[in-house]
Amino acid sequence: MYSTPCPSYNILMMTATVQSDSYLTLNYRLGLPNGESFVNTFLDRPATLLLGSGQFAPCFENVLIGLQVGEHKTTVIAPEASFGMRNEELVQWVSLAALQKNAKVDAPEFMVGDVVEFNAPNGAQYAGVLQSIDAKGGWFDFNHPLAGKPVTFEAQIIAIL
């Protein structure tokens, strides 16, 4: 009886590469231009996802295609290819009445920097960052926090399932 794993299994595991429909486990980091991390699974637990299913943005999936188990890659992705450019039209005034009616929050007080989720009339949900507030309402930025910024994407493939 053999005491080592099947040789063909080892070859398969060593040559497996990430494909556009791969189910894989990886560590990844989304970094800001100043070096700060926006998301960093290297510090916590790896992510497991199915490429092509909408779980990961295509700009990040494209970086992973062709990598093998154990490979580690870092690339900078331009704003236009990742979260888009900032749109100043997405900085909008919300009256206090509309805020209290549509915001999904537990606390009655709002503070600058809060991310507030809103219910849209069509049932969709969207979030904005509170920029300023007074007795009449507040200014919210509905841009993605990484909009207009180059993003450093670092990934290491742990397993291709």
mmCIF file of C-alpha atoms in Angstrom:
data_model
loop_
_atom_site.group_PDB
_atom_site.id
_atom_site.type_symbol
_atom_site.label_atom_id
_atom_site.label_comp_id
_atom_site.label_asym_id
_atom_site.label_seq_id
_atom_site.Cartn_x
_atom_site.Cartn_y
_atom_site.Cartn_z
ATOM 1 C CA MET A 1 0.000 0.000 0.000
ATOM 2 C CA TYR A 2 1.250 3.490 -0.850
ATOM 3 C CA SER A 3 1.927 5.927 1.974
ATOM 4 C CA THR A 4 1.989 9.020 -0.249
ATOM 5 C CA PRO A 5 -0.991 10.726 -1.905
ATOM 6 C CA CYS A 6 -1.893 9.876 -5.457
ATOM 7 C CA PRO A 7 0.687 11.513 -7.782
ATOM 8 C CA SER A 8 -1.961 12.736 -10.242
ATOM 9 C CA TYR A 9 -3.765 14.536 -7.389
ATOM 10 C CA ASN A 10 -0.558 16.407 -6.484
ATOM 11 C CA ILE A 11 -0.034 17.428 -10.101
ATOM 12 C CA LEU A 12 -3.606 18.691 -10.328
ATOM 13 C CA MET A 13 -3.247 20.763 -7.141
ATOM 14 C CA MET A 14 0.110 22.189 -8.212
ATOM 15 C CA THR A 15 -1.046 23.217 -11.681
ATOM 16 C CA ALA A 16 -4.530 24.516 -10.853
ATOM 17 C CA THR A 17 -4.925 28.132 -11.874
ATOM 18 C CA VAL A 18 -7.658 30.621 -11.158
ATOM 19 C CA GLN A 19 -10.256 30.668 -13.948
ATOM 20 C CA SER A 20 -13.151 33.067 -14.521
ATOM 21 C CA ASP A 21 -15.519 30.636 -12.746
ATOM 22 C CA SER A 22 -13.185 29.358 -9.997
ATOM 23 C CA TYR A 23 -14.337 28.802 -6.453
ATOM 24 C CA LEU A 24 -11.391 29.889 -4.334
ATOM 25 C CA THR A 25 -10.114 30.920 -0.940
ATOM 26 C CA LEU A 26 -7.778 33.887 -0.720
ATOM 27 C CA ASN A 27 -6.469 36.661 1.437
ATOM 28 C CA TYR A 28 -6.782 40.127 -0.032
ATOM 29 C CA ARG A 29 -6.265 43.756 0.845
ATOM 30 C CA LEU A 30 -7.722 46.907 -0.670
ATOM 31 C CA GLY A 31 -5.329 49.718 0.098
ATOM 32 C CA LEU A 32 -5.683 53.468 -0.094
ATOM 33 C CA PRO A 33 -3.102 55.765 -1.689
ATOM 34 C CA ASN A 34 -1.800 56.732 1.778
ATOM 35 C CA GLY A 35 -1.049 53.059 2.563
ATOM 36 C CA GLU A 36 -4.054 52.588 4.853
ATOM 37 C CA SER A 37 -6.129 49.433 4.354
ATOM 38 C CA PHE A 38 -9.813 49.692 3.488
ATOM 39 C CA VAL A 39 -10.297 45.906 3.664
ATOM 40 C CA ASN A 40 -7.653 43.453 4.843
ATOM 41 C CA THR A 41 -8.382 39.743 5.256
ATOM 42 C CA PHE A 42 -4.679 39.003 5.880
ATOM 43 C CA LEU A 43 -5.289 40.192 9.458
ATOM 44 C CA ASP A 44 -8.440 38.177 10.065
ATOM 45 C CA ARG A 45 -9.792 35.280 8.067
ATOM 46 C CA PRO A 46 -9.528 34.508 4.377
ATOM 47 C CA ALA A 47 -12.410 35.016 1.985
ATOM 48 C CA THR A 48 -13.986 32.230 -0.029
ATOM 49 C CA LEU A 49 -15.841 33.219 -3.166
ATOM 50 C CA LEU A 50 -17.031 32.121 -6.574
ATOM 51 C CA LEU A 51 -15.641 34.213 -9.408
ATOM 52 C CA GLY A 52 -18.133 35.425 -11.970
ATOM 53 C CA SER A 53 -21.013 35.388 -9.471
ATOM 54 C CA GLY A 54 -20.953 39.089 -8.582
ATOM 55 C CA GLN A 55 -19.337 38.548 -5.175
ATOM 56 C CA PHE A 56 -16.197 40.402 -6.277
ATOM 57 C CA ALA A 57 -15.829 43.339 -8.659
ATOM 58 C CA PRO A 58 -14.603 42.359 -12.141
ATOM 59 C CA CYS A 59 -11.536 44.624 -11.811
ATOM 60 C CA PHE A 60 -10.346 42.479 -8.878
ATOM 61 C CA GLU A 61 -11.351 39.161 -10.462
ATOM 62 C CA ASN A 62 -9.283 40.017 -13.553
ATOM 63 C CA VAL A 63 -6.148 40.358 -11.386
ATOM 64 C CA LEU A 64 -6.723 36.859 -9.988
ATOM 65 C CA ILE A 65 -7.186 35.055 -13.322
ATOM 66 C CA GLY A 66 -4.193 32.837 -14.043
ATOM 67 C CA LEU A 67 -2.765 32.840 -10.511
ATOM 68 C CA GLN A 68 -1.891 29.542 -8.855
ATOM 69 C CA VAL A 69 -2.219 28.359 -5.270
ATOM 70 C CA GLY A 70 0.321 30.183 -3.108
ATOM 71 C CA GLU A 71 0.853 33.049 -5.559
ATOM 72 C CA HIS A 72 0.861 36.551 -4.147
ATOM 73 C CA LYS A 73 0.197 39.551 -6.385
ATOM 74 C CA THR A 74 -0.123 43.291 -5.807
ATOM 75 C CA THR A 75 -1.375 45.775 -8.377
ATOM 76 C CA VAL A 76 -2.677 49.348 -8.431
ATOM 77 C CA ILE A 77 -6.041 49.820 -10.130
ATOM 78 C CA ALA A 78 -6.998 53.246 -11.483
ATOM 79 C CA PRO A 79 -10.201 54.868 -10.156
ATOM 80 C CA GLU A 80 -11.895 54.587 -13.544
ATOM 81 C CA ALA A 81 -11.420 50.813 -13.490
ATOM 82 C CA SER A 82 -12.365 50.231 -9.843
ATOM 83 C CA PHE A 83 -14.882 52.386 -7.954
ATOM 84 C CA GLY A 84 -15.185 55.151 -10.539
ATOM 85 C CA MET A 85 -14.544 58.853 -10.312
ATOM 86 C CA ARG A 86 -16.170 61.005 -7.661
ATOM 87 C CA ASN A 87 -19.440 62.554 -8.769
ATOM 88 C CA GLU A 88 -20.189 65.804 -6.956
ATOM 89 C CA GLU A 89 -23.871 65.389 -7.859
ATOM 90 C CA LEU A 90 -23.892 62.508 -5.370
ATOM 91 C CA VAL A 91 -23.285 64.942 -2.499
ATOM 92 C CA GLN A 92 -26.870 65.824 -1.609
ATOM 93 C CA TRP A 93 -28.953 67.624 0.994
ATOM 94 C CA VAL A 94 -31.419 65.465 2.936
ATOM 95 C CA SER A 95 -34.022 67.172 5.120
ATOM 96 C CA LEU A 96 -34.249 66.072 8.734
ATOM 97 C CA ALA A 97 -37.836 64.851 8.123
ATOM 98 C CA ALA A 98 -36.716 62.726 5.151
ATOM 99 C CA LEU A 99 -33.722 61.497 7.127
ATOM 100 C CA GLN A 100 -35.868 60.366 10.045
ATOM 101 C CA LYS A 101 -38.468 58.793 7.745
ATOM 102 C CA ASN A 102 -36.154 56.908 5.370
ATOM 103 C CA ALA A 103 -32.960 56.215 7.276
ATOM 104 C CA LYS A 104 -32.397 52.741 8.683
ATOM 105 C CA VAL A 105 -30.842 53.617 12.042
ATOM 106 C CA ASP A 106 -31.401 52.605 15.636
ATOM 107 C CA ALA A 107 -30.087 55.800 17.231
ATOM 108 C CA PRO A 108 -32.035 59.083 16.900
ATOM 109 C CA GLU A 109 -28.817 61.142 16.782
ATOM 110 C CA PHE A 110 -26.617 61.526 13.737
ATOM 111 C CA MET A 111 -22.950 62.438 13.806
ATOM 112 C CA VAL A 112 -20.627 63.639 11.056
ATOM 113 C CA GLY A 113 -18.926 60.599 9.539
ATOM 114 C CA ASP A 114 -21.866 58.250 10.163
ATOM 115 C CA VAL A 115 -22.708 55.917 7.296
ATOM 116 C CA VAL A 116 -26.487 55.999 7.023
ATOM 117 C CA GLU A 117 -28.535 53.520 4.994
ATOM 118 C CA PHE A 118 -31.658 54.807 3.273
ATOM 119 C CA ASN A 119 -34.692 53.066 1.844
ATOM 120 C CA ALA A 120 -35.534 54.242 -1.659
ATOM 121 C CA PRO A 121 -39.165 54.401 -2.845
ATOM 122 C CA ASN A 122 -38.534 51.419 -5.174
ATOM 123 C CA GLY A 123 -37.391 49.254 -2.240
ATOM 124 C CA ALA A 124 -33.681 49.544 -2.995
ATOM 125 C CA GLN A 125 -31.225 50.573 -0.317
ATOM 126 C CA TYR A 126 -28.333 52.976 -0.562
ATOM 127 C CA ALA A 127 -25.842 54.450 1.887
ATOM 128 C CA GLY A 128 -24.294 57.865 2.342
ATOM 129 C CA VAL A 129 -21.676 59.366 4.626
ATOM 130 C CA LEU A 130 -22.929 62.305 6.675
ATOM 131 C CA GLN A 131 -20.765 65.345 5.903
ATOM 132 C CA SER A 132 -22.566 67.975 8.012
ATOM 133 C CA ILE A 133 -25.846 68.347 9.898
ATOM 134 C CA ASP A 134 -27.987 71.040 11.530
ATOM 135 C CA ALA A 135 -31.571 71.350 12.805
ATOM 136 C CA LYS A 136 -32.977 71.288 9.247
ATOM 137 C CA GLY A 137 -31.067 68.367 7.724
ATOM 138 C CA GLY A 138 -27.704 67.188 6.518
ATOM 139 C CA TRP A 139 -25.350 66.885 3.564
ATOM 140 C CA PHE A 140 -24.602 63.301 2.550
ATOM 141 C CA ASP A 141 -21.943 61.947 0.224
ATOM 142 C CA PHE A 142 -23.358 58.969 -1.680
ATOM 143 C CA ASN A 143 -20.108 58.255 -3.557
ATOM 144 C CA HIS A 144 -18.298 55.030 -2.723
ATOM 145 C CA PRO A 145 -15.574 55.865 -0.158
ATOM 146 C CA LEU A 146 -12.905 54.750 -2.674
ATOM 147 C CA ALA A 147 -14.354 56.673 -5.635
ATOM 148 C CA GLY A 148 -11.745 58.833 -7.349
ATOM 149 C CA LYS A 149 -8.820 57.053 -5.690
ATOM 150 C CA PRO A 150 -6.370 54.546 -7.092
ATOM 151 C CA VAL A 151 -6.754 51.278 -5.189
ATOM 152 C CA THR A 152 -3.928 48.915 -4.319
ATOM 153 C CA PHE A 153 -5.215 45.365 -4.617
ATOM 154 C CA GLU A 154 -3.079 42.691 -2.975
ATOM 155 C CA ALA A 155 -4.102 39.034 -3.082
ATOM 156 C CA GLN A 156 -2.703 35.642 -2.168
ATOM 157 C CA ILE A 157 -4.404 32.480 -3.385
ATOM 158 C CA ILE A 158 -4.834 29.915 -0.605
ATOM 159 C CA ALA A 159 -6.890 27.282 -2.394
ATOM 160 C CA ILE A 160 -8.721 26.692 -5.642
ATOM 161 C CA LEU A 161 -11.615 24.393 -4.837
#
